[in-house]
Structures are given as structure tokens and as C-alpha cells.
Tab-separated table of C-alpha atoms in Angstrom:
chain	number	residue	atom	x	y	z
A	1	MET	CA	78.926	106.987	99.915
A	2	THR	CA	79.808	103.201	99.381
A	3	ALA	CA	82.954	104.581	97.036
A	4	ASN	CA	83.813	106.471	100.429
A	5	LEU	CA	83.489	103.492	102.768
A	6	LEU	CA	85.441	101.057	100.446
A	7	ALA	CA	88.190	103.906	100.167
A	8	PHE	CA	88.240	104.021	103.740
A	9	HIS	CA	88.535	100.538	104.315
A	10	LEU	CA	91.459	100.081	101.933
A	11	PHE	CA	93.183	103.554	103.671
A	12	LEU	CA	92.518	101.670	107.232
A	13	THR	CA	94.007	98.501	105.639
A	14	ALA	CA	97.209	100.481	104.402
A	15	VAL	CA	97.784	101.980	108.022
A	16	LEU	CA	97.499	98.434	109.367
A	17	PHE	CA	100.215	97.379	106.890
A	18	LEU	CA	102.348	100.416	107.710
A	19	ALA	CA	101.820	99.522	111.425
A	20	VAL	CA	102.994	95.928	111.040
A	21	GLY	CA	105.873	96.593	108.761
A	22	GLY	CA	107.126	99.303	111.329
A	23	TYR	CA	106.703	97.098	114.361
A	24	SER	CA	108.927	94.473	112.324
A	25	PHE	CA	111.505	96.910	111.584
A	26	ARG	CA	111.569	98.156	115.187
A	27	HIS	CA	112.308	94.304	116.315
A	28	ARG	CA	114.612	93.101	113.556
A	29	GLN	CA	116.705	90.613	115.270
A	30	PRO	CA	116.247	87.608	112.713
A	31	ASN	CA	116.902	88.199	109.021
A	32	ALA	CA	113.247	87.708	108.196
A	33	ALA	CA	112.102	90.569	109.917
A	34	ILE	CA	113.457	92.886	107.295
A	35	PRO	CA	111.834	91.474	103.996
A	36	PHE	CA	108.830	90.727	105.896
A	37	GLY	CA	108.616	94.531	106.934
A	38	MET	CA	109.379	95.590	103.240
A	39	ALA	CA	106.362	93.180	101.989
A	40	MET	CA	104.153	95.088	104.606
A	41	PHE	CA	105.203	98.423	103.344
A	42	LEU	CA	104.554	97.409	99.592
A	43	LEU	CA	101.351	95.915	100.401
A	44	GLY	CA	100.102	99.164	102.365
A	45	GLY	CA	101.297	101.246	99.659
A	46	PHE	CA	99.497	99.131	96.998
A	47	VAL	CA	96.165	99.395	98.854
A	48	PHE	CA	96.329	102.918	99.559
A	49	LEU	CA	96.758	103.655	95.901
A	50	ALA	CA	93.244	101.415	95.198
A	51	GLY	CA	91.712	103.585	97.653
A	52	LEU	CA	92.772	106.601	96.127
A	53	ASP	CA	91.475	105.092	92.702
A	54	LEU	CA	88.193	104.701	94.059
A	55	LEU	CA	87.822	108.419	94.821
A	56	ILE	CA	89.235	109.502	91.352
A	57	ALA	CA	87.016	109.838	88.052
A	58	ASN	CA	89.773	111.126	85.735
A	59	LEU	CA	90.875	108.747	83.142
A	60	HIS	CA	94.679	109.866	83.050
A	61	VAL	CA	94.814	109.858	86.763
A	62	LYS	CA	93.617	106.137	86.902
A	63	ILE	CA	95.983	104.941	84.623
A	64	ILE	CA	98.654	106.594	86.730
A	65	LEU	CA	97.622	104.981	89.774
A	66	MET	CA	97.307	101.743	88.099
A	67	GLN	CA	100.916	101.677	86.651
A	68	LEU	CA	102.162	102.616	90.192
A	69	ARG	CA	100.098	99.525	91.625
A	70	LEU	CA	101.456	97.313	88.840
A	71	SER	CA	105.119	98.541	89.526
A	72	ILE	CA	104.605	97.937	93.422
A	73	LEU	CA	102.748	94.635	93.862
A	74	PRO	CA	105.222	92.169	91.840
A	75	PHE	CA	107.792	92.770	94.678
A	76	ALA	CA	105.812	91.709	97.279
A	77	PRO	CA	105.778	88.024	96.665
A	78	VAL	CA	109.463	88.175	96.432
A	79	THR	CA	110.133	89.577	99.646
A	80	VAL	CA	107.536	87.535	101.300
A	81	LEU	CA	109.385	84.344	99.842
A	82	ILE	CA	112.709	85.723	101.192
A	83	SER	CA	111.072	86.102	104.611
A	84	ALA	CA	109.492	82.636	104.749
A	85	ILE	CA	113.003	81.066	103.721
A	86	GLU	CA	114.890	82.908	106.070
A	87	ASN	CA	112.437	82.093	108.652
A	88	ALA	CA	112.648	78.557	107.969
A	89	ASN	CA	116.521	78.595	108.529
A	90	ARG	CA	117.159	77.953	104.852
A	91	SER	CA	119.136	81.135	104.626
A	92	TYR	CA	121.672	79.097	102.318
A	93	TRP	CA	119.139	79.071	99.751
A	94	LEU	CA	119.520	82.688	99.146
A	95	SER	CA	122.742	83.539	97.437
A	96	LYS	CA	122.762	87.151	95.899
A	97	ARG	CA	122.604	85.792	92.500
A	98	ARG	CA	119.454	83.771	93.464
A	99	VAL	CA	117.897	87.036	94.831
A	100	TRP	CA	118.627	89.164	91.831
A	101	LEU	CA	117.389	86.424	89.692
A	102	LEU	CA	113.955	86.682	91.884
A	103	LEU	CA	113.986	90.426	91.309
A	104	ALA	CA	114.599	90.265	87.609
A	105	PHE	CA	111.041	89.869	86.689
A	106	PRO	CA	109.822	92.661	88.781
A	107	MET	CA	112.294	95.051	87.583
A	108	ALA	CA	112.055	94.255	83.930
A	109	ASN	CA	107.898	94.621	84.692
A	110	LEU	CA	108.865	98.634	85.503
A	111	ILE	CA	109.891	98.986	81.926
A	112	PHE	CA	106.858	97.167	80.494
A	113	THR	CA	104.701	99.279	82.903
A	114	TRP	CA	106.138	102.713	81.968
A	115	LEU	CA	107.853	102.965	78.696
A	116	PRO	CA	104.925	103.742	75.947
A	117	PRO	CA	106.190	101.496	73.388
A	118	LEU	CA	106.014	98.375	75.577
A	119	GLU	CA	103.007	99.541	77.601
A	120	PRO	CA	100.497	97.730	75.204
A	121	LEU	CA	102.188	94.098	76.326
A	122	MET	CA	101.211	94.973	79.710
A	123	ARG	CA	97.778	96.618	79.386
A	124	SER	CA	95.892	98.846	76.694
A	125	ASN	CA	92.725	100.073	75.073
A	126	TYR	CA	91.561	102.106	78.667
A	127	ARG	CA	88.148	103.312	79.165
A	128	LEU	CA	85.999	104.350	82.164
A	129	VAL	CA	83.186	102.056	83.311
A	130	GLU	CA	80.487	102.916	85.828
A	131	THR	CA	80.274	100.301	88.632
A	132	GLY	CA	77.274	101.802	90.246
A	133	PHE	CA	78.737	103.654	92.927
A	134	SER	CA	82.184	104.556	91.095
A	135	THR	CA	84.018	105.057	88.034
A	136	ALA	CA	86.484	102.054	87.402
A	137	LEU	CA	89.140	101.413	84.646
A	138	ASP	CA	88.668	98.982	82.295
A	139	PHE	CA	91.418	97.619	79.883
A	140	GLN	CA	92.734	94.513	78.092
A	141	ASN	CA	95.493	92.638	79.485
A	142	GLY	CA	98.693	91.813	77.101
A	143	ASN	CA	101.117	88.981	76.923
A	144	TRP	CA	103.417	90.342	79.669
A	145	TYR	CA	100.568	90.755	82.211
A	146	TRP	CA	100.027	87.043	81.878
A	147	LEU	CA	103.574	86.180	81.969
A	148	LEU	CA	104.122	88.372	85.209
A	149	LEU	CA	101.139	86.839	86.971
A	150	THR	CA	102.268	83.208	85.987
A	151	TYR	CA	105.685	84.266	87.810
A	152	SER	CA	103.948	85.628	90.761
A	153	SER	CA	101.691	82.812	91.254
A	154	VAL	CA	104.772	80.481	91.010
A	155	LEU	CA	106.312	82.410	93.649
A	156	CYS	CA	103.191	82.574	95.521
A	157	LEU	CA	103.045	78.459	95.479
A	158	ALA	CA	107.068	78.495	96.493
A	159	ILE	CA	105.742	80.742	99.535
A	160	PHE	CA	103.072	78.057	100.256
A	161	GLY	CA	105.359	75.096	100.251
A	162	VAL	CA	107.983	76.837	102.355
A	163	GLN	CA	105.426	78.007	105.063
A	164	PHE	CA	103.448	74.519	104.962
A	165	ASN	CA	106.890	72.781	105.610
A	166	THR	CA	107.610	75.164	108.391
A	167	LEU	CA	103.995	74.382	109.837
A	168	LEU	CA	104.611	70.461	109.769
A	169	ASN	CA	108.110	71.265	111.749
A	170	SER	CA	106.306	73.484	114.239
A	171	ARG	CA	104.916	72.687	117.901
A	172	GLY	CA	102.959	74.906	120.377
A	173	ILE	CA	103.309	78.670	119.842
A	174	TYR	CA	105.566	78.359	116.856
A	175	PHE	CA	102.624	76.204	115.219
A	176	LYS	CA	99.922	78.659	116.114
A	177	ARG	CA	101.912	81.468	114.770
A	178	THR	CA	102.708	79.843	111.280
A	179	LEU	CA	99.177	79.085	111.012
A	180	LEU	CA	98.120	82.513	111.221
A	181	LEU	CA	100.953	83.885	108.612
A	182	ASN	CA	99.880	81.035	106.319
A	183	LEU	CA	96.285	82.023	106.613
A	184	GLY	CA	97.054	85.594	106.261
A	185	GLN	CA	98.945	84.972	102.995
A	186	ILE	CA	97.106	82.084	101.280
A	187	VAL	CA	93.822	83.151	101.387
A	188	PRO	CA	94.219	86.866	99.951
A	189	ALA	CA	96.635	85.374	97.315
A	190	LEU	CA	94.461	83.010	96.258
A	191	ILE	CA	91.476	85.321	95.832
A	192	ILE	CA	93.609	87.927	94.288
A	193	ILE	CA	95.042	85.465	91.723
A	194	LEU	CA	91.788	83.820	91.086
A	195	THR	CA	90.435	87.249	90.523
A	196	ALA	CA	93.166	88.339	87.989
A	197	THR	CA	92.664	85.346	85.942
A	198	GLY	CA	88.709	85.869	85.599
A	199	LYS	CA	88.063	82.981	87.582
A	200	LEU	CA	86.252	84.978	90.189
A	201	ASN	CA	83.681	87.507	88.626
A	202	LEU	CA	83.975	91.237	89.385
A	203	VAL	CA	80.890	92.463	91.512
A	204	ASN	CA	79.173	95.280	89.406
A	205	GLY	CA	82.478	95.554	87.781
A	206	TYR	CA	84.518	96.684	90.836
A	207	ASN	CA	87.378	94.412	92.035
A	208	TYR	CA	86.774	93.892	95.764
A	209	ALA	CA	90.201	91.793	95.662
A	210	PRO	CA	92.536	94.428	97.466
A	211	HIS	CA	90.096	94.449	100.276
A	212	VAL	CA	90.916	91.007	101.394
A	213	LEU	CA	94.504	92.274	101.952
A	214	MET	CA	93.178	93.435	105.256
A	215	LEU	CA	93.185	89.843	106.455
A	216	THR	CA	96.784	89.607	105.867
A	217	ALA	CA	97.476	92.835	107.719
A	218	LEU	CA	95.323	91.480	110.629
A	219	LEU	CA	96.304	87.876	110.863
A	220	ASN	CA	100.170	88.586	109.999
A	221	GLY	CA	100.387	91.594	112.729
A	222	TRP	CA	98.712	89.429	115.524
A	223	ALA	CA	100.996	86.614	114.404
A	224	ILE	CA	104.132	88.965	115.202
A	225	TYR	CA	102.665	90.843	118.050
A	226	ARG	CA	100.930	87.900	120.158
A	227	TYR	CA	103.364	85.439	119.531
A	228	GLN	CA	106.402	87.698	119.459
A	229	TRP	CA	107.783	86.211	116.311
A	230	PHE	CA	111.115	88.568	116.051
A	231	PHE	CA	112.064	87.716	119.520
A	232	SER	CA	111.738	83.903	119.981
A	233	SER	CA	113.698	81.094	118.027
A	234	PRO	CA	112.694	80.089	114.657
A	235	MET	CA	109.544	78.350	113.966
A	236	ALA	CA	111.335	75.469	111.633
A	237	ARG	CA	113.612	73.377	113.946
A	238	ASP	CA	115.781	70.384	112.883
């Protein structure tokens, strides 16, 4: 029963992400809308796979679901950073070369995640453990995992820096909108990073971090719907 409720929460979060992503693509006047929508779809796919993982007890299927999540998630901070830069009217920072450099780590991650000889550098020693209400996948993280986590954490810091600068240069409706975007992105990202590094302990062996992403879907969705992000002028103004 508990596993079903947690899975339902993740599936609902996935639907919210898809709705926010679809809305942003429908109203994609500014350049920020497209990478933002892509980030929402990526996060929606991530939490959907996390929900499936809760309902499945087969070791090999769980490994595949984990690999799919590891393939998707590293692209999310890249797309959010691009969206934040575009939203701050700093498009000139984003040359094609720089965008490809940002994507280099997530693309290389696909090789380490799926190529059997390199897979131990990502994760290894898989086994199933009981959480009390479901079966979870236990593993040992490799060197590539820690490099990828460091890279993603640096991107998150860059996102926070750009968003905070935008917040300082915003007033009125722009300030409220940017504040919602910041809260929706910063709080879940910090919890996920702290959990991934072991600073936050898992409860009964279960990783609750994906569930906080509902905050991202709700606050980001409210920011673009209530404050019409994709219809009004940019947040940061000179």
C-alpha cells in the first residue's frame, strides 16, 4: 500500500512536469521557453521511471530503470542553465561551442552508463534490499559517478548564481516570478545532491529525494502560468 501511494505521487509529479513542459512549448516566444520545456520533460521522465522502479522487484529490470534515470537526469541541469541564461538576457554567453561543451559530460555519461566494460566506473555490485514496503536497488558508486555528480553540482551553482542575479535585478511581478522559479529549483536540487552524497540519510533504505521534485513542478508551473513568464518582458533588465 505504501509503495503504491509513493508510486502514485511520483506518477502525478511526472504528469505535472509534462503539463508544465507542454505549456512552455505552446507559448515559446522567448528563447528561454524551449530549454525550460525540455528540462520539464526530462524531469518528468525521471520521476516516472522512479515510480515504475517502486512497483518492480526484478533485479535486472531495476538496473535498466536506474540506467535510464542516470541517462536522463544529467541533461536537466544543462537545459535549466541555458534557460536561466536566456531568461537573464545573456544569450551572448551561449555560443554553439559552449553549449556542446556543456553537453559533453551528459553525453559521455551515456557511454559509462550503458557500455558494459565501463559500467563499473558508474555503479556496480548490485543487489536487492528490503525497505519495509518495497524492494530497493543497492549498489556501489564508481569514480565516474562522483565526477558526474560534481559536474552537475557545479552547474546547479551556476544556475543559482544566474537566477540570484536575475532576482536582484527584478521588481514587482518579475521578482515574484523569479523567486518562485528559484525556490522550485534550489530546494529540490539541494536535497537531491545532499542525498546523493550521503549527507542526508535514506529513510528505511528508500530514497525520497525524487518526491521533492513535485515542488519544482508546482512552483515552476505556477510561475509561468500565474505570472505569464512566456508572455511578458524578461526578468533581468538593464
